[in-house]
XYZ file of C-alpha atoms in Angstrom:
314
model
C 75.635 8.556 -35.452
C 71.926 9.212 -35.351
C 70.931 12.586 -35.934
C 69.549 14.032 -32.493
C 66.576 16.233 -32.489
C 65.350 18.355 -29.891
C 61.576 19.101 -29.711
C 60.666 21.984 -27.561
C 56.695 22.261 -28.586
C 54.142 19.649 -28.706
C 53.504 18.477 -32.019
C 51.090 15.634 -33.614
C 52.546 12.054 -32.499
C 53.475 11.216 -36.228
C 55.953 13.740 -36.248
C 58.113 12.097 -33.406
C 57.236 8.595 -34.798
C 57.835 8.886 -38.399
C 61.562 10.898 -37.278
C 62.228 7.766 -34.739
C 61.597 5.365 -37.581
C 63.745 6.877 -40.338
C 66.608 6.695 -37.493
C 66.430 10.092 -35.927
C 66.790 10.082 -32.217
C 64.187 12.360 -30.791
C 64.185 14.348 -27.569
C 61.831 16.340 -25.827
C 61.748 19.457 -23.187
C 58.734 21.630 -23.490
C 59.007 23.116 -20.240
C 62.987 24.770 -19.550
C 63.493 28.331 -20.306
C 65.095 29.692 -23.471
C 68.514 29.534 -21.376
C 68.351 26.113 -19.988
C 67.711 25.266 -23.573
C 70.717 27.559 -24.756
C 73.205 25.164 -22.266
C 72.765 21.925 -23.932
C 71.666 22.741 -27.741
C 75.256 21.843 -29.047
C 74.328 18.703 -28.299
C 71.557 18.621 -31.287
C 72.183 18.858 -34.832
C 68.098 19.569 -35.228
C 65.275 21.526 -33.230
C 61.757 21.287 -34.004
C 59.694 24.634 -32.487
C 56.259 26.110 -32.703
C 56.455 29.649 -31.157
C 57.469 29.126 -27.778
C 60.493 31.484 -27.806
C 62.708 33.264 -30.038
C 65.573 31.773 -31.895
C 67.791 34.671 -32.002
C 71.536 35.503 -32.705
C 72.420 34.210 -29.001
C 70.719 31.333 -29.265
C 72.056 30.593 -32.510
C 75.707 30.866 -31.686
C 75.299 28.130 -28.843
C 73.533 25.789 -31.478
C 77.433 25.284 -33.129
C 76.061 21.716 -34.262
C 72.582 22.938 -35.542
C 71.861 21.524 -39.169
C 68.102 22.596 -39.133
C 65.223 24.608 -37.623
C 62.056 22.891 -38.347
C 58.908 25.568 -37.423
C 55.639 23.590 -37.342
C 54.205 26.445 -38.512
C 53.610 28.934 -41.701
C 55.950 31.794 -40.832
C 59.510 32.262 -39.488
C 59.101 35.560 -37.604
C 60.435 34.443 -34.386
C 63.840 33.024 -35.976
C 66.929 35.549 -37.036
C 66.511 33.777 -40.817
C 69.545 35.720 -41.463
C 71.719 34.884 -39.130
C 70.660 31.271 -39.224
C 71.712 30.548 -42.992
C 74.638 32.518 -42.533
C 75.486 29.376 -40.620
C 74.436 27.353 -42.933
C 71.349 26.319 -40.945
C 68.776 25.031 -43.264
C 65.133 26.365 -42.317
C 62.039 24.794 -42.774
C 58.147 25.547 -42.349
C 55.082 24.316 -43.583
C 53.032 26.815 -45.016
C 51.146 24.283 -47.042
C 50.297 22.336 -44.098
C 47.171 24.664 -42.697
C 46.517 26.717 -45.678
C 43.298 24.653 -46.082
C 42.290 25.301 -42.889
C 42.800 29.283 -43.174
C 41.322 29.448 -45.994
C 38.282 27.950 -45.178
C 38.337 30.261 -42.052
C 38.765 33.122 -43.570
C 35.545 32.796 -45.879
C 33.511 31.159 -42.576
C 34.670 34.813 -41.182
C 33.296 37.058 -43.847
C 29.777 34.946 -43.992
C 29.242 35.038 -40.677
C 30.065 39.217 -40.725
C 27.868 39.716 -43.999
C 25.058 37.738 -42.331
C 25.100 38.754 -39.033
C 25.396 35.083 -37.809
C 26.936 35.871 -34.416
C 25.317 39.208 -33.858
C 21.958 37.081 -34.421
C 22.402 34.413 -32.192
C 23.349 36.581 -29.194
C 20.343 38.183 -29.524
C 17.773 35.313 -29.868
C 19.704 33.971 -26.599
C 19.139 36.771 -24.984
C 15.229 36.945 -25.558
C 15.546 39.352 -28.784
C 14.011 38.793 -32.299
C 15.528 41.252 -34.711
C 14.855 40.671 -38.339
C 15.451 43.974 -40.077
C 18.500 45.067 -37.910
C 19.861 41.830 -39.118
C 19.366 42.033 -42.601
C 22.341 40.764 -44.358
C 24.553 41.053 -47.587
C 25.770 38.946 -50.133
C 28.933 38.065 -51.259
C 27.999 37.746 -55.235
C 28.925 40.488 -57.143
C 31.396 41.464 -54.964
C 35.269 42.463 -55.520
C 37.375 40.532 -52.988
C 40.971 41.841 -52.479
C 43.542 39.511 -51.575
C 46.890 40.623 -50.082
C 49.664 37.878 -50.067
C 49.467 35.516 -52.684
C 51.455 32.494 -51.266
C 50.056 29.262 -50.178
C 47.303 31.197 -48.163
C 46.163 33.520 -50.364
C 45.933 30.918 -53.607
C 43.740 28.433 -50.743
C 41.224 31.359 -50.286
C 41.008 32.444 -53.524
C 40.020 28.474 -54.548
C 37.487 28.696 -51.778
C 35.771 31.784 -53.693
C 35.178 29.862 -57.224
C 31.540 28.795 -56.091
C 30.873 32.383 -55.933
C 30.264 35.432 -58.508
C 32.855 37.357 -57.416
C 35.865 38.967 -58.661
C 39.054 37.635 -57.131
C 41.954 40.013 -57.433
C 45.733 40.035 -55.430
C 48.651 41.795 -54.893
C 52.084 40.455 -54.232
C 55.322 41.548 -53.717
C 56.550 38.759 -56.265
C 55.703 38.865 -60.050
C 53.500 36.404 -61.625
C 51.924 34.650 -59.055
C 48.359 35.356 -60.365
C 46.369 32.238 -61.406
C 42.931 31.477 -62.599
C 41.624 32.145 -59.398
C 42.486 35.635 -59.070
C 44.181 38.426 -61.273
C 47.194 39.989 -59.808
C 47.270 43.877 -60.107
C 48.979 46.755 -58.649
C 47.873 47.657 -55.319
C 46.546 50.860 -56.652
C 43.895 49.064 -58.717
C 43.346 46.664 -55.860
C 42.656 49.598 -53.740
C 40.232 50.908 -56.291
C 38.095 47.958 -56.693
C 37.981 45.939 -53.289
C 35.070 45.325 -51.392
C 36.516 42.526 -48.907
C 40.227 42.616 -48.235
C 41.960 39.763 -47.101
C 45.425 39.796 -45.437
C 47.348 36.562 -45.989
C 50.870 38.047 -45.590
C 54.022 37.312 -43.110
C 55.098 39.866 -40.283
C 58.001 41.540 -42.080
C 59.600 45.010 -41.672
C 57.926 45.651 -44.666
C 54.014 44.666 -43.397
C 54.810 45.612 -40.054
C 51.583 48.433 -39.602
C 51.290 48.174 -43.166
C 47.274 48.477 -42.661
C 46.917 52.385 -41.047
C 44.988 55.268 -41.622
C 46.703 56.070 -44.958
C 46.372 52.612 -46.374
C 42.811 52.014 -45.261
C 41.804 55.277 -46.666
C 43.293 54.854 -49.785
C 40.503 52.321 -50.966
C 37.950 53.961 -53.020
C 35.138 52.008 -51.659
C 34.230 51.457 -47.694
C 35.402 48.093 -47.356
C 35.611 45.114 -45.058
C 39.023 43.795 -43.437
C 39.895 40.049 -43.032
C 43.322 39.327 -41.119
C 44.210 35.774 -40.383
C 47.701 36.684 -41.260
C 49.712 38.542 -38.248
C 48.383 40.875 -35.253
C 50.854 43.326 -36.074
C 50.197 43.794 -39.815
C 47.103 46.423 -38.807
C 47.532 49.350 -36.556
C 44.517 48.398 -34.277
C 43.570 52.305 -33.413
C 43.582 53.128 -37.195
C 41.355 50.447 -37.824
C 38.847 50.978 -35.191
C 38.905 55.041 -36.333
C 37.979 53.919 -39.729
C 35.185 51.394 -38.596
C 33.891 54.435 -36.504
C 33.645 56.428 -39.532
C 32.275 54.110 -41.358
C 35.048 53.485 -43.913
C 35.572 50.021 -42.585
C 32.210 48.108 -42.667
C 33.219 45.239 -40.403
C 36.294 43.418 -39.152
C 37.001 39.818 -38.891
C 40.264 38.953 -36.824
C 41.724 35.912 -35.848
C 44.954 37.837 -34.660
C 45.452 40.713 -32.712
C 48.096 43.449 -32.390
C 48.302 42.360 -28.649
C 49.289 39.153 -29.038
C 52.594 37.386 -27.149
C 54.901 35.977 -30.086
C 54.270 33.097 -28.764
C 50.455 33.449 -29.915
C 49.779 31.337 -26.500
C 48.159 34.483 -24.890
C 46.787 37.814 -25.461
C 49.044 40.853 -23.893
C 47.174 42.717 -22.127
C 48.196 45.847 -19.903
C 46.096 46.299 -16.521
C 44.158 48.818 -18.353
C 42.716 47.530 -21.863
C 43.598 49.692 -24.730
C 41.015 51.946 -25.835
C 40.825 50.437 -29.098
C 40.590 47.111 -28.011
C 37.686 47.584 -26.015
C 35.877 49.103 -29.175
C 36.402 45.690 -30.508
C 35.317 43.694 -28.085
C 32.127 45.563 -27.623
C 31.794 45.930 -31.601
C 28.672 45.035 -33.090
C 30.659 44.486 -36.716
C 33.489 42.710 -35.315
C 34.553 38.905 -35.230
C 37.451 37.842 -33.348
C 38.683 34.520 -32.901
C 42.068 33.333 -31.197
C 44.549 32.742 -33.751
C 43.028 29.489 -34.869
C 42.573 30.059 -38.774
C 45.135 27.265 -39.276
C 44.247 25.592 -35.772
C 42.144 22.279 -36.625
C 42.652 18.734 -36.315
C 43.626 18.169 -39.890
C 46.195 21.105 -40.241
C 47.687 19.948 -36.865
C 48.293 16.225 -38.395
C 49.537 17.699 -41.713
C 51.515 20.340 -40.527
C 53.908 17.356 -38.676
C 53.603 15.232 -42.049
C 55.250 18.247 -44.005
C 57.500 18.649 -41.308
C 58.931 15.524 -41.225
C 58.776 14.900 -45.620
C 60.741 17.925 -45.326
C 63.636 17.246 -42.338
C 63.940 13.540 -44.176
C 64.389 15.416 -47.777
C 67.258 17.899 -46.025
C 69.051 15.306 -43.845
C 68.816 11.483 -45.166
């Protein structure tokens, strides 16, 4: 009998095509609610997701024949991983599929902030020609601190090889440093860093990690770049640090206010004061969770997932 796979989010067509060629039976349902999917998930041995809804204990209990959950993306925070593993369900993700895209986006944010590219462009478009106020900084000679040295962090460090910078990394795993970054303690990283880049998952340990105490532990004023998960930073504390001059600028591809699906920005009727500061900020670059969202990574993510599904099932 063919392995039946339910796709609940759209992805690059090679994922569907190559699974079909390998003998899998594909089914798509991009519109049903979580409850409607739960009502039929017992018929499937595999499910392919992005981030439409949470795969929780209730869902897993309904998925009595599920052999794998494949998420076309880097993180697995939308899945109750411990419970899935207790049911012998294989968890598949593709952090290597979009790490180059994230690395390039991170570097682009830094260079845009340092050289005030977005600000200068908008001023010229409004008829202003301000040279002195748009004087920039050079990345050479700075120390870049990377927190989280997995696929994303390593890819970013590799991009920095063309610059005369010191690259430090901190990670909860031992011995992950390489020729592109020296692994150090968090204390040493906070003592030396000029530019901080976050490449960490969203976990109970990293939730709201970057708060006032964390920021104030840095010896020097710094720039902060976040292409990881929005809830790793307390936005109000970041804004306070920007107002005091402790944080010189921020590049945020992810926001504390995002919905779990990453598809929309959650906002109450009244925009939070901290978020309004970011919207108005002259030293802030905001992008809508697109660091890993390139045309190339779209295909690469799908290919990595196909290869891993076949490795698990065939």
